[in-house]
PDB file of C-alpha atoms in Angstrom:
ATOM      1  CA  MET A   1     -20.536  35.557 -51.401  1.00 60.00           C
ATOM      2  CA  LYS A   2     -17.733  37.188 -53.422  1.00 71.00           C
ATOM      3  CA  THR A   3     -18.259  34.819 -56.367  1.00 71.00           C
ATOM      4  CA  SER A   4     -22.008  35.530 -56.422  1.00 76.00           C
ATOM      5  CA  ILE A   5     -21.471  39.293 -56.292  1.00 81.00           C
ATOM      6  CA  LYS A   6     -18.831  39.139 -59.052  1.00 86.00           C
ATOM      7  CA  ALA A   7     -21.175  37.066 -61.217  1.00 85.00           C
ATOM      8  CA  THR A   8     -24.053  39.454 -60.517  1.00 87.00           C
ATOM      9  CA  LYS A   9     -21.887  42.445 -61.465  1.00 90.00           C
ATOM     10  CA  LEU A  10     -20.998  40.863 -64.801  1.00 91.00           C
ATOM     11  CA  ASN A  11     -24.626  39.875 -65.307  1.00 90.00           C
ATOM     12  CA  ALA A  12     -25.800  43.427 -64.545  1.00 92.00           C
ATOM     13  CA  VAL A  13     -23.329  44.993 -66.997  1.00 93.00           C
ATOM     14  CA  SER A  14     -24.130  42.477 -69.731  1.00 94.00           C
ATOM     15  CA  THR A  15     -27.891  42.864 -69.200  1.00 94.00           C
ATOM     16  CA  LEU A  16     -27.667  46.673 -69.173  1.00 95.00           C
ATOM     17  CA  ILE A  17     -25.710  46.681 -72.439  1.00 95.00           C
ATOM     18  CA  SER A  18     -28.228  44.275 -73.984  1.00 95.00           C
ATOM     19  CA  GLY A  19     -31.210  46.309 -72.836  1.00 95.00           C
ATOM     20  CA  LEU A  20     -29.810  49.610 -74.052  1.00 97.00           C
ATOM     21  CA  SER A  21     -28.726  48.040 -77.367  1.00 96.00           C
ATOM     22  CA  ILE A  22     -32.241  46.732 -77.966  1.00 96.00           C
ATOM     23  CA  LEU A  23     -33.641  50.202 -77.257  1.00 97.00           C
ATOM     24  CA  ILE A  24     -31.126  51.994 -79.457  1.00 97.00           C
ATOM     25  CA  PHE A  25     -31.297  49.574 -82.366  1.00 97.00           C
ATOM     26  CA  SER A  26     -35.012  48.755 -82.086  1.00 96.00           C
ATOM     27  CA  ASN A  27     -35.731  49.848 -85.664  1.00 96.00           C
ATOM     28  CA  LYS A  28     -32.874  47.751 -87.041  1.00 96.00           C
ATOM     29  CA  LEU A  29     -34.005  44.730 -85.018  1.00 96.00           C
ATOM     30  CA  ALA A  30     -37.553  45.134 -86.305  1.00 96.00           C
ATOM     31  CA  SER A  31     -36.131  44.949 -89.830  1.00 96.00           C
ATOM     32  CA  ILE A  32     -34.034  41.844 -89.051  1.00 96.00           C
ATOM     33  CA  PHE A  33     -36.984  40.105 -87.377  1.00 96.00           C
ATOM     34  CA  GLU A  34     -39.224  41.254 -90.251  1.00 95.00           C
ATOM     35  CA  ILE A  35     -41.712  42.872 -87.889  1.00 94.00           C
ATOM     36  CA  ALA A  36     -43.880  45.837 -88.926  1.00 90.00           C
ATOM     37  CA  ASN A  37     -42.958  48.129 -85.989  1.00 91.00           C
ATOM     38  CA  ASN A  38     -40.394  48.389 -83.199  1.00 94.00           C
ATOM     39  CA  MET A  39     -42.796  48.655 -80.234  1.00 96.00           C
ATOM     40  CA  SER A  40     -42.137  45.106 -79.009  1.00 94.00           C
ATOM     41  CA  PHE A  41     -38.391  45.798 -78.931  1.00 95.00           C
ATOM     42  CA  LEU A  42     -38.900  49.034 -77.007  1.00 96.00           C
ATOM     43  CA  ILE A  43     -40.882  47.101 -74.400  1.00 96.00           C
ATOM     44  CA  VAL A  44     -38.394  44.215 -74.187  1.00 94.00           C
ATOM     45  CA  GLY A  45     -35.426  46.608 -74.091  1.00 96.00           C
ATOM     46  CA  GLY A  46     -37.052  48.641 -71.329  1.00 96.00           C
ATOM     47  CA  VAL A  47     -37.811  45.562 -69.231  1.00 95.00           C
ATOM     48  CA  ILE A  48     -34.268  44.186 -69.635  1.00 95.00           C
ATOM     49  CA  THR A  49     -32.740  47.576 -68.757  1.00 95.00           C
ATOM     50  CA  PHE A  50     -34.923  47.821 -65.632  1.00 95.00           C
ATOM     51  CA  PHE A  51     -33.941  44.257 -64.657  1.00 93.00           C
ATOM     52  CA  SER A  52     -30.254  45.191 -64.907  1.00 94.00           C
ATOM     53  CA  LEU A  53     -30.813  48.143 -62.552  1.00 91.00           C
ATOM     54  CA  THR A  54     -32.461  45.880 -59.951  1.00 89.00           C
ATOM     55  CA  MET A  55     -29.290  43.769 -60.024  1.00 90.00           C
ATOM     56  CA  VAL A  56     -27.203  46.878 -59.268  1.00 86.00           C
ATOM     57  CA  VAL A  57     -29.303  47.384 -56.109  1.00 83.00           C
ATOM     58  CA  GLU A  58     -28.701  43.790 -55.018  1.00 81.00           C
ATOM     59  CA  ILE A  59     -24.959  44.113 -55.611  1.00 79.00           C
ATOM     60  CA  LYS A  60     -24.948  46.802 -52.893  1.00 77.00           C
ATOM     61  CA  LYS A  61     -27.221  44.915 -50.488  1.00 78.00           C
ATOM     62  CA  GLN A  62     -25.539  41.530 -51.067  1.00 77.00           C
ATOM     63  CA  ARG A  63     -28.598  39.414 -50.244  1.00 85.00           C
ATOM     64  CA  ALA A  64     -28.326  35.732 -51.129  1.00 89.00           C
ATOM     65  CA  LEU A  65     -32.109  35.395 -51.401  1.00 90.00           C
ATOM     66  CA  ALA A  66     -32.261  38.179 -53.990  1.00 90.00           C
ATOM     67  CA  ILE A  67     -29.499  36.557 -56.046  1.00 90.00           C
ATOM     68  CA  LEU A  68     -31.513  33.323 -56.030  1.00 93.00           C
ATOM     69  CA  TRP A  69     -34.510  35.303 -57.331  1.00 92.00           C
ATOM     70  CA  ILE A  70     -32.342  36.762 -60.130  1.00 93.00           C
ATOM     71  CA  ILE A  71     -31.264  33.240 -61.111  1.00 93.00           C
ATOM     72  CA  ILE A  72     -34.892  32.042 -61.106  1.00 95.00           C
ATOM     73  CA  GLN A  73     -35.920  34.926 -63.376  1.00 94.00           C
ATOM     74  CA  ASP A  74     -33.058  34.118 -65.753  1.00 94.00           C
ATOM     75  CA  ILE A  75     -34.147  30.466 -65.801  1.00 96.00           C
ATOM     76  CA  ILE A  76     -37.759  31.417 -66.544  1.00 96.00           C
ATOM     77  CA  PHE A  77     -36.586  33.683 -69.377  1.00 94.00           C
ATOM     78  CA  THR A  78     -34.343  30.922 -70.731  1.00 96.00           C
ATOM     79  CA  MET A  79     -37.054  28.249 -70.627  1.00 97.00           C
ATOM     80  CA  THR A  80     -39.531  30.594 -72.327  1.00 96.00           C
ATOM     81  CA  SER A  81     -36.991  31.391 -75.041  1.00 96.00           C
ATOM     82  CA  ILE A  82     -36.234  27.709 -75.598  1.00 97.00           C
ATOM     83  CA  TYR A  83     -39.967  27.067 -76.014  1.00 97.00           C
ATOM     84  CA  VAL A  84     -40.103  29.877 -78.602  1.00 96.00           C
ATOM     85  CA  LEU A  85     -37.095  28.443 -80.452  1.00 96.00           C
ATOM     86  CA  ILE A  86     -38.574  24.936 -80.551  1.00 96.00           C
ATOM     87  CA  PHE A  87     -42.190  25.709 -81.453  1.00 96.00           C
ATOM     88  CA  ARG A  88     -41.679  29.026 -83.317  1.00 95.00           C
ATOM     89  CA  PRO A  89     -45.062  30.516 -82.392  1.00 94.00           C
ATOM     90  CA  PHE A  90     -44.290  33.948 -83.891  1.00 93.00           C
ATOM     91  CA  ASP A  91     -44.184  35.003 -87.512  1.00 93.00           C
ATOM     92  CA  ILE A  92     -40.610  36.284 -87.523  1.00 95.00           C
ATOM     93  CA  SER A  93     -37.574  35.631 -89.694  1.00 96.00           C
ATOM     94  CA  ASP A  94     -35.056  32.801 -89.259  1.00 95.00           C
ATOM     95  CA  SER A  95     -32.467  35.482 -88.458  1.00 96.00           C
ATOM     96  CA  GLY A  96     -34.708  36.656 -85.632  1.00 95.00           C
ATOM     97  CA  TYR A  97     -34.901  33.185 -84.128  1.00 96.00           C
ATOM     98  CA  LEU A  98     -31.129  32.885 -84.496  1.00 97.00           C
ATOM     99  CA  LEU A  99     -30.608  36.123 -82.528  1.00 96.00           C
ATOM    100  CA  ILE A 100     -32.892  34.828 -79.776  1.00 96.00           C
ATOM    101  CA  GLY A 101     -30.729  31.698 -79.541  1.00 96.00           C
ATOM    102  CA  LEU A 102     -27.494  33.681 -79.449  1.00 96.00           C
ATOM    103  CA  PHE A 103     -28.944  35.957 -76.753  1.00 94.00           C
ATOM    104  CA  LEU A 104     -29.422  32.918 -74.510  1.00 95.00           C
ATOM    105  CA  ILE A 105     -25.722  31.980 -74.435  1.00 95.00           C
ATOM    106  CA  PRO A 106     -24.565  34.657 -71.924  1.00 94.00           C
ATOM    107  CA  ILE A 107     -27.729  34.178 -69.843  1.00 94.00           C
ATOM    108  CA  ILE A 108     -27.049  30.452 -69.432  1.00 95.00           C
ATOM    109  CA  PHE A 109     -23.439  31.290 -68.515  1.00 95.00           C
ATOM    110  CA  PHE A 110     -24.603  33.679 -65.772  1.00 93.00           C
ATOM    111  CA  ILE A 111     -27.129  31.163 -64.434  1.00 93.00           C
ATOM    112  CA  ILE A 112     -24.290  28.669 -63.962  1.00 93.00           C
ATOM    113  CA  TYR A 113     -21.820  31.272 -62.636  1.00 93.00           C
ATOM    114  CA  GLN A 114     -24.226  32.755 -60.081  1.00 92.00           C
ATOM    115  CA  SER A 115     -25.409  29.294 -59.009  1.00 92.00           C
ATOM    116  CA  LEU A 116     -21.807  28.300 -58.266  1.00 91.00           C
ATOM    117  CA  GLY A 117     -21.505  31.492 -56.238  1.00 89.00           C
ATOM    118  CA  LEU A 118     -24.577  30.607 -54.178  1.00 90.00           C
ATOM    119  CA  LEU A 119     -23.169  27.118 -53.672  1.00 91.00           C
ATOM    120  CA  ARG A 120     -20.126  28.657 -51.950  1.00 90.00           C
ATOM    121  CA  ILE A 121     -21.880  31.218 -49.730  1.00 93.00           C
ATOM    122  CA  ASP A 122     -20.987  30.686 -46.031  1.00 95.00           C
ATOM    123  CA  SER A 123     -18.943  27.596 -46.940  1.00 94.00           C
ATOM    124  CA  LYS A 124     -16.374  26.451 -44.398  1.00 93.00           C
ATOM    125  CA  ARG A 125     -13.044  26.133 -46.166  1.00 89.00           C
ATOM    126  CA  GLY A 126     -12.051  22.564 -46.977  1.00 88.00           C
ATOM    127  CA  THR A 127     -15.442  21.038 -46.077  1.00 91.00           C
ATOM    128  CA  ASN A 128     -18.982  20.682 -47.400  1.00 91.00           C
ATOM    129  CA  ALA A 129     -20.306  22.484 -44.341  1.00 96.00           C
ATOM    130  CA  LYS A 130     -21.693  25.997 -43.949  1.00 97.00           C
ATOM    131  CA  LEU A 131     -20.646  28.297 -41.127  1.00 97.00           C
ATOM    132  CA  MET A 132     -22.682  31.293 -39.964  1.00 98.00           C
ATOM    133  CA  SER A 133     -21.492  33.552 -37.149  1.00 98.00           C
ATOM    134  CA  PHE A 134     -23.250  36.299 -35.211  1.00 98.00           C
ATOM    135  CA  LYS A 135     -21.724  38.674 -32.674  1.00 98.00           C
ATOM    136  CA  ARG A 136     -22.950  41.300 -30.235  1.00 98.00           C
ATOM    137  CA  ILE A 137     -21.147  43.470 -27.673  1.00 98.00           C
ATOM    138  CA  VAL A 138     -23.178  44.040 -24.512  1.00 98.00           C
ATOM    139  CA  LYS A 139     -22.552  46.333 -21.565  1.00 97.00           C
ATOM    140  CA  ALA A 140     -21.944  43.914 -18.726  1.00 97.00           C
ATOM    141  CA  ASN A 141     -19.107  41.937 -17.191  1.00 97.00           C
ATOM    142  CA  LYS A 142     -18.222  38.493 -18.502  1.00 97.00           C
ATOM    143  CA  SER A 143     -19.565  36.564 -15.505  1.00 97.00           C
ATOM    144  CA  LYS A 144     -23.018  38.119 -15.753  1.00 97.00           C
ATOM    145  CA  VAL A 145     -23.208  37.507 -19.491  1.00 98.00           C
ATOM    146  CA  TRP A 146     -22.126  33.886 -19.108  1.00 98.00           C
ATOM    147  CA  GLU A 147     -24.709  33.255 -16.376  1.00 97.00           C
ATOM    148  CA  ILE A 148     -27.499  34.381 -18.702  1.00 97.00           C
ATOM    149  CA  ILE A 149     -26.441  32.794 -22.005  1.00 97.00           C
ATOM    150  CA  SER A 150     -25.525  29.484 -20.338  1.00 97.00           C
ATOM    151  CA  ASP A 151     -29.075  29.021 -19.025  1.00 97.00           C
ATOM    152  CA  VAL A 152     -29.619  26.382 -21.705  1.00 96.00           C
ATOM    153  CA  GLU A 153     -32.833  24.946 -20.267  1.00 94.00           C
ATOM    154  CA  ASN A 154     -34.573  28.301 -20.711  1.00 95.00           C
ATOM    155  CA  TYR A 155     -33.143  28.939 -24.183  1.00 96.00           C
ATOM    156  CA  HIS A 156     -36.667  28.854 -25.628  1.00 96.00           C
ATOM    157  CA  LYS A 157     -37.528  32.006 -23.696  1.00 96.00           C
ATOM    158  CA  ILE A 158     -34.887  33.869 -25.685  1.00 96.00           C
ATOM    159  CA  ALA A 159     -34.797  32.147 -29.086  1.00 97.00           C
ATOM    160  CA  PRO A 160     -37.801  33.076 -31.267  1.00 96.00           C
ATOM    161  CA  ASN A 161     -37.481  29.858 -33.305  1.00 94.00           C
ATOM    162  CA  ILE A 162     -37.839  27.509 -30.315  1.00 96.00           C
ATOM    163  CA  ASP A 163     -41.111  27.022 -28.434  1.00 97.00           C
ATOM    164  CA  ASP A 164     -39.824  24.773 -25.673  1.00 97.00           C
ATOM    165  CA  SER A 165     -36.566  23.288 -24.399  1.00 96.00           C
ATOM    166  CA  LYS A 166     -35.868  20.978 -21.478  1.00 96.00           C
ATOM    167  CA  ILE A 167     -32.965  18.989 -20.085  1.00 97.00           C
ATOM    168  CA  ILE A 168     -33.525  15.256 -20.520  1.00 97.00           C
ATOM    169  CA  SER A 169     -30.372  14.051 -18.800  1.00 97.00           C
ATOM    170  CA  GLY A 170     -26.892  15.001 -17.614  1.00 97.00           C
ATOM    171  CA  GLU A 171     -25.214  18.336 -17.185  1.00 95.00           C
ATOM    172  CA  LYS A 172     -22.512  20.246 -19.033  1.00 96.00           C
ATOM    173  CA  VAL A 173     -20.638  17.894 -21.421  1.00 98.00           C
ATOM    174  CA  GLY A 174     -22.957  14.984 -22.209  1.00 98.00           C
ATOM    175  CA  MET A 175     -26.102  16.908 -21.326  1.00 98.00           C
ATOM    176  CA  VAL A 176     -29.055  15.990 -23.584  1.00 98.00           C
ATOM    177  CA  ARG A 177     -31.647  18.637 -24.334  1.00 98.00           C
ATOM    178  CA  SER A 178     -34.931  18.320 -26.215  1.00 97.00           C
ATOM    179  CA  CYS A 179     -36.269  21.234 -28.250  1.00 97.00           C
ATOM    180  CA  SER A 180     -39.437  21.880 -30.195  1.00 97.00           C
ATOM    181  CA  HIS A 181     -40.872  24.369 -32.647  1.00 96.00           C
ATOM    182  CA  GLY A 182     -44.495  23.931 -33.595  1.00 95.00           C
ATOM    183  CA  LYS A 183     -44.952  20.255 -34.465  1.00 94.00           C
ATOM    184  CA  ASP A 184     -41.194  19.732 -34.945  1.00 96.00           C
ATOM    185  CA  ASN A 185     -39.087  18.087 -32.228  1.00 96.00           C
ATOM    186  CA  TRP A 186     -35.434  17.164 -31.943  1.00 97.00           C
ATOM    187  CA  THR A 187     -32.713  16.386 -29.386  1.00 98.00           C
ATOM    188  CA  GLU A 188     -29.215  17.792 -29.016  1.00 98.00           C
ATOM    189  CA  THR A 189     -26.205  16.865 -26.917  1.00 98.00           C
ATOM    190  CA  CYS A 190     -23.669  19.154 -25.264  1.00 98.00           C
ATOM    191  CA  SER A 191     -20.256  18.348 -26.743  1.00 98.00           C
ATOM    192  CA  LEU A 192     -18.252  21.165 -25.131  1.00 98.00           C
ATOM    193  CA  TRP A 193     -18.533  23.113 -21.894  1.00 98.00           C
ATOM    194  CA  ASP A 194     -15.734  25.455 -20.855  1.00 98.00           C
ATOM    195  CA  GLU A 195     -17.001  27.444 -17.873  1.00 97.00           C
ATOM    196  CA  GLU A 196     -17.348  31.183 -18.521  1.00 96.00           C
ATOM    197  CA  LYS A 197     -15.881  30.729 -22.008  1.00 98.00           C
ATOM    198  CA  GLU A 198     -17.983  28.618 -24.378  1.00 98.00           C
ATOM    199  CA  TYR A 199     -20.303  25.676 -24.864  1.00 98.00           C
ATOM    200  CA  SER A 200     -21.520  23.657 -27.856  1.00 98.00           C
ATOM    201  CA  PHE A 201     -24.505  21.487 -28.753  1.00 98.00           C
ATOM    202  CA  GLU A 202     -24.749  18.946 -31.559  1.00 98.00           C
ATOM    203  CA  VAL A 203     -28.190  18.135 -32.951  1.00 98.00           C
ATOM    204  CA  ASP A 204     -29.167  14.520 -33.596  1.00 98.00           C
ATOM    205  CA  THR A 205     -29.947  14.878 -37.301  1.00 98.00           C
ATOM    206  CA  THR A 206     -29.951  11.091 -37.792  1.00 96.00           C
ATOM    207  CA  ALA A 207     -33.243  10.610 -35.934  1.00 95.00           C
ATOM    208  CA  LEU A 208     -36.010   9.327 -38.216  1.00 93.00           C
ATOM    209  CA  ASP A 209     -38.338  12.139 -37.143  1.00 91.00           C
ATOM    210  CA  TYR A 210     -35.749  14.941 -37.505  1.00 96.00           C
ATOM    211  CA  PRO A 211     -37.705  17.557 -39.474  1.00 94.00           C
ATOM    212  CA  TYR A 212     -35.026  19.570 -41.299  1.00 96.00           C
ATOM    213  CA  PRO A 213     -32.914  18.801 -44.421  1.00 96.00           C
ATOM    214  CA  LEU A 214     -29.598  18.807 -42.579  1.00 97.00           C
ATOM    215  CA  LYS A 215     -26.959  16.110 -42.386  1.00 97.00           C
ATOM    216  CA  MET A 216     -25.184  17.836 -39.494  1.00 98.00           C
ATOM    217  CA  LEU A 217     -25.843  20.819 -37.199  1.00 98.00           C
ATOM    218  CA  ARG A 218     -23.609  22.147 -34.436  1.00 98.00           C
ATOM    219  CA  GLY A 219     -24.095  25.327 -32.405  1.00 98.00           C
ATOM    220  CA  ASN A 220     -21.401  27.075 -30.382  1.00 98.00           C
ATOM    221  CA  TRP A 221     -21.854  29.984 -27.948  1.00 98.00           C
ATOM    222  CA  GLN A 222     -18.926  32.022 -26.614  1.00 98.00           C
ATOM    223  CA  VAL A 223     -18.269  34.988 -24.361  1.00 98.00           C
ATOM    224  CA  HIS A 224     -15.183  37.200 -24.741  1.00 98.00           C
ATOM    225  CA  GLU A 225     -14.247  39.953 -22.323  1.00 97.00           C
ATOM    226  CA  ILE A 226     -13.710  43.310 -24.033  1.00 97.00           C
ATOM    227  CA  ASN A 227     -13.131  45.089 -20.727  1.00 96.00           C
ATOM    228  CA  LYS A 228     -14.630  44.938 -17.228  1.00 93.00           C
ATOM    229  CA  GLU A 229     -17.843  46.588 -18.438  1.00 95.00           C
ATOM    230  CA  GLU A 230     -18.199  45.107 -21.929  1.00 98.00           C
ATOM    231  CA  THR A 231     -18.465  41.525 -23.205  1.00 98.00           C
ATOM    232  CA  GLU A 232     -18.822  40.118 -26.712  1.00 98.00           C
ATOM    233  CA  ILE A 233     -21.270  37.278 -27.351  1.00 98.00           C
ATOM    234  CA  THR A 234     -20.453  35.053 -30.338  1.00 98.00           C
ATOM    235  CA  MET A 235     -22.737  32.409 -31.826  1.00 98.00           C
ATOM    236  CA  ASN A 236     -21.376  30.007 -34.442  1.00 98.00           C
ATOM    237  CA  PHE A 237     -23.588  27.588 -36.348  1.00 98.00           C
ATOM    238  CA  GLU A 238     -21.969  24.910 -38.486  1.00 98.00           C
ATOM    239  CA  PHE A 239     -24.231  22.724 -40.612  1.00 98.00           C
ATOM    240  CA  GLU A 240     -24.361  20.626 -43.760  1.00 98.00           C
ATOM    241  CA  TYR A 241     -27.315  20.008 -46.058  1.00 97.00           C
ATOM    242  CA  LYS A 242     -28.319  16.488 -47.047  1.00 96.00           C
ATOM    243  CA  LYS A 243     -28.325  17.288 -50.781  1.00 95.00           C
ATOM    244  CA  SER A 244     -25.893  19.509 -52.712  1.00 92.00           C
ATOM    245  CA  PHE A 245     -28.638  21.360 -54.600  1.00 93.00           C
ATOM    246  CA  GLN A 246     -30.046  22.543 -51.257  1.00 96.00           C
ATOM    247  CA  ASN A 247     -26.999  24.818 -50.928  1.00 94.00           C
ATOM    248  CA  ILE A 248     -28.401  26.774 -53.878  1.00 93.00           C
ATOM    249  CA  LEU A 249     -32.174  26.473 -53.477  1.00 93.00           C
ATOM    250  CA  ILE A 250     -32.629  26.331 -49.695  1.00 96.00           C
ATOM    251  CA  HIS A 251     -29.633  28.083 -48.150  1.00 96.00           C
ATOM    252  CA  PRO A 252     -30.468  31.629 -49.376  1.00 95.00           C
ATOM    253  CA  ILE A 253     -33.935  31.315 -47.817  1.00 95.00           C
ATOM    254  CA  MET A 254     -32.579  29.765 -44.628  1.00 95.00           C
ATOM    255  CA  LYS A 255     -29.853  32.415 -44.383  1.00 96.00           C
ATOM    256  CA  TYR A 256     -32.426  35.205 -44.650  1.00 95.00           C
ATOM    257  CA  LYS A 257     -34.748  33.717 -42.009  1.00 96.00           C
ATOM    258  CA  PHE A 258     -32.034  32.502 -39.632  1.00 96.00           C
ATOM    259  CA  THR A 259     -30.226  35.861 -39.679  1.00 97.00           C
ATOM    260  CA  LYS A 260     -33.461  37.526 -38.529  1.00 97.00           C
ATOM    261  CA  VAL A 261     -33.883  34.892 -35.804  1.00 97.00           C
ATOM    262  CA  CYS A 262     -30.342  35.348 -34.483  1.00 98.00           C
ATOM    263  CA  LYS A 263     -30.619  39.137 -34.482  1.00 98.00           C
ATOM    264  CA  GLU A 264     -33.800  38.908 -32.419  1.00 98.00           C
ATOM    265  CA  LEU A 265     -32.179  36.359 -30.102  1.00 98.00           C
ATOM    266  CA  LEU A 266     -29.215  38.667 -29.486  1.00 98.00           C
ATOM    267  CA  ASP A 267     -31.603  41.600 -28.982  1.00 98.00           C
ATOM    268  CA  ASN A 268     -33.448  39.617 -26.321  1.00 97.00           C
ATOM    269  CA  TRP A 269     -30.228  38.666 -24.538  1.00 98.00           C
ATOM    270  CA  GLN A 270     -28.953  42.244 -24.678  1.00 98.00           C
ATOM    271  CA  ASN A 271     -32.207  43.587 -23.203  1.00 97.00           C
ATOM    272  CA  ILE A 272     -32.032  41.139 -20.305  1.00 97.00           C
ATOM    273  CA  ILE A 273     -28.308  41.642 -19.689  1.00 97.00           C
ATOM    274  CA  GLU A 274     -28.395  45.438 -19.819  1.00 96.00           C
ATOM    275  CA  ASP A 275     -31.710  45.847 -17.985  1.00 84.00           C
TER     276      ASP A 275
END
């Protein structure tokens, strides 16, 4: 996320300077473009300045989905400008078209820079996988917390993104569980079970009917004793997309939705545990 935020900061500063420059030098630009009045530059400068301020807001909130939206807007602006440069639909000077072309250079740079930042968000060092972690401290002893979060057959009653779950075979390590959400179905196998400490499930993403664009998905649930009356629940999800471009186009959306799901899941567990 640091790369994306750094790129967005540079983009915001560059865009703000550009917007204010267009506003300040609107009369001069009208002369260079050989346009009768400066109204179009006042509008464009105002829009660009406002766009730069929206980026400042996102720098504080650090939302991957918003950064993706900024990139998309930059791409739309770039494609529109390229169309203008190729077909020259406006009666402006050659110098004007040249300035439009030069203006695109930093925008294309920021599209690439911010896209690389999105590519690295949540990346697990040294791998192509993503890793997302969620934690919650609840007021209960470790044994009680473990008893509730290890009820894997009834996981669907807690997780808002799962409609049904059932044990197909086995128990603990080697246990196979089927899950469904709407019309989507999949199976997962328990690969780790350390009593009152942690357990893991690995999803069979190789199945022909597996509905999601993931090459690998592994979930891990842990309990850590803070003291006799407090326990920390940790959920780790490691996954890898099938295609590299999905790290940029899909992950920001998935991150936004899945973060909401996990927060609600932890809320549900906390309500049951502390009731």
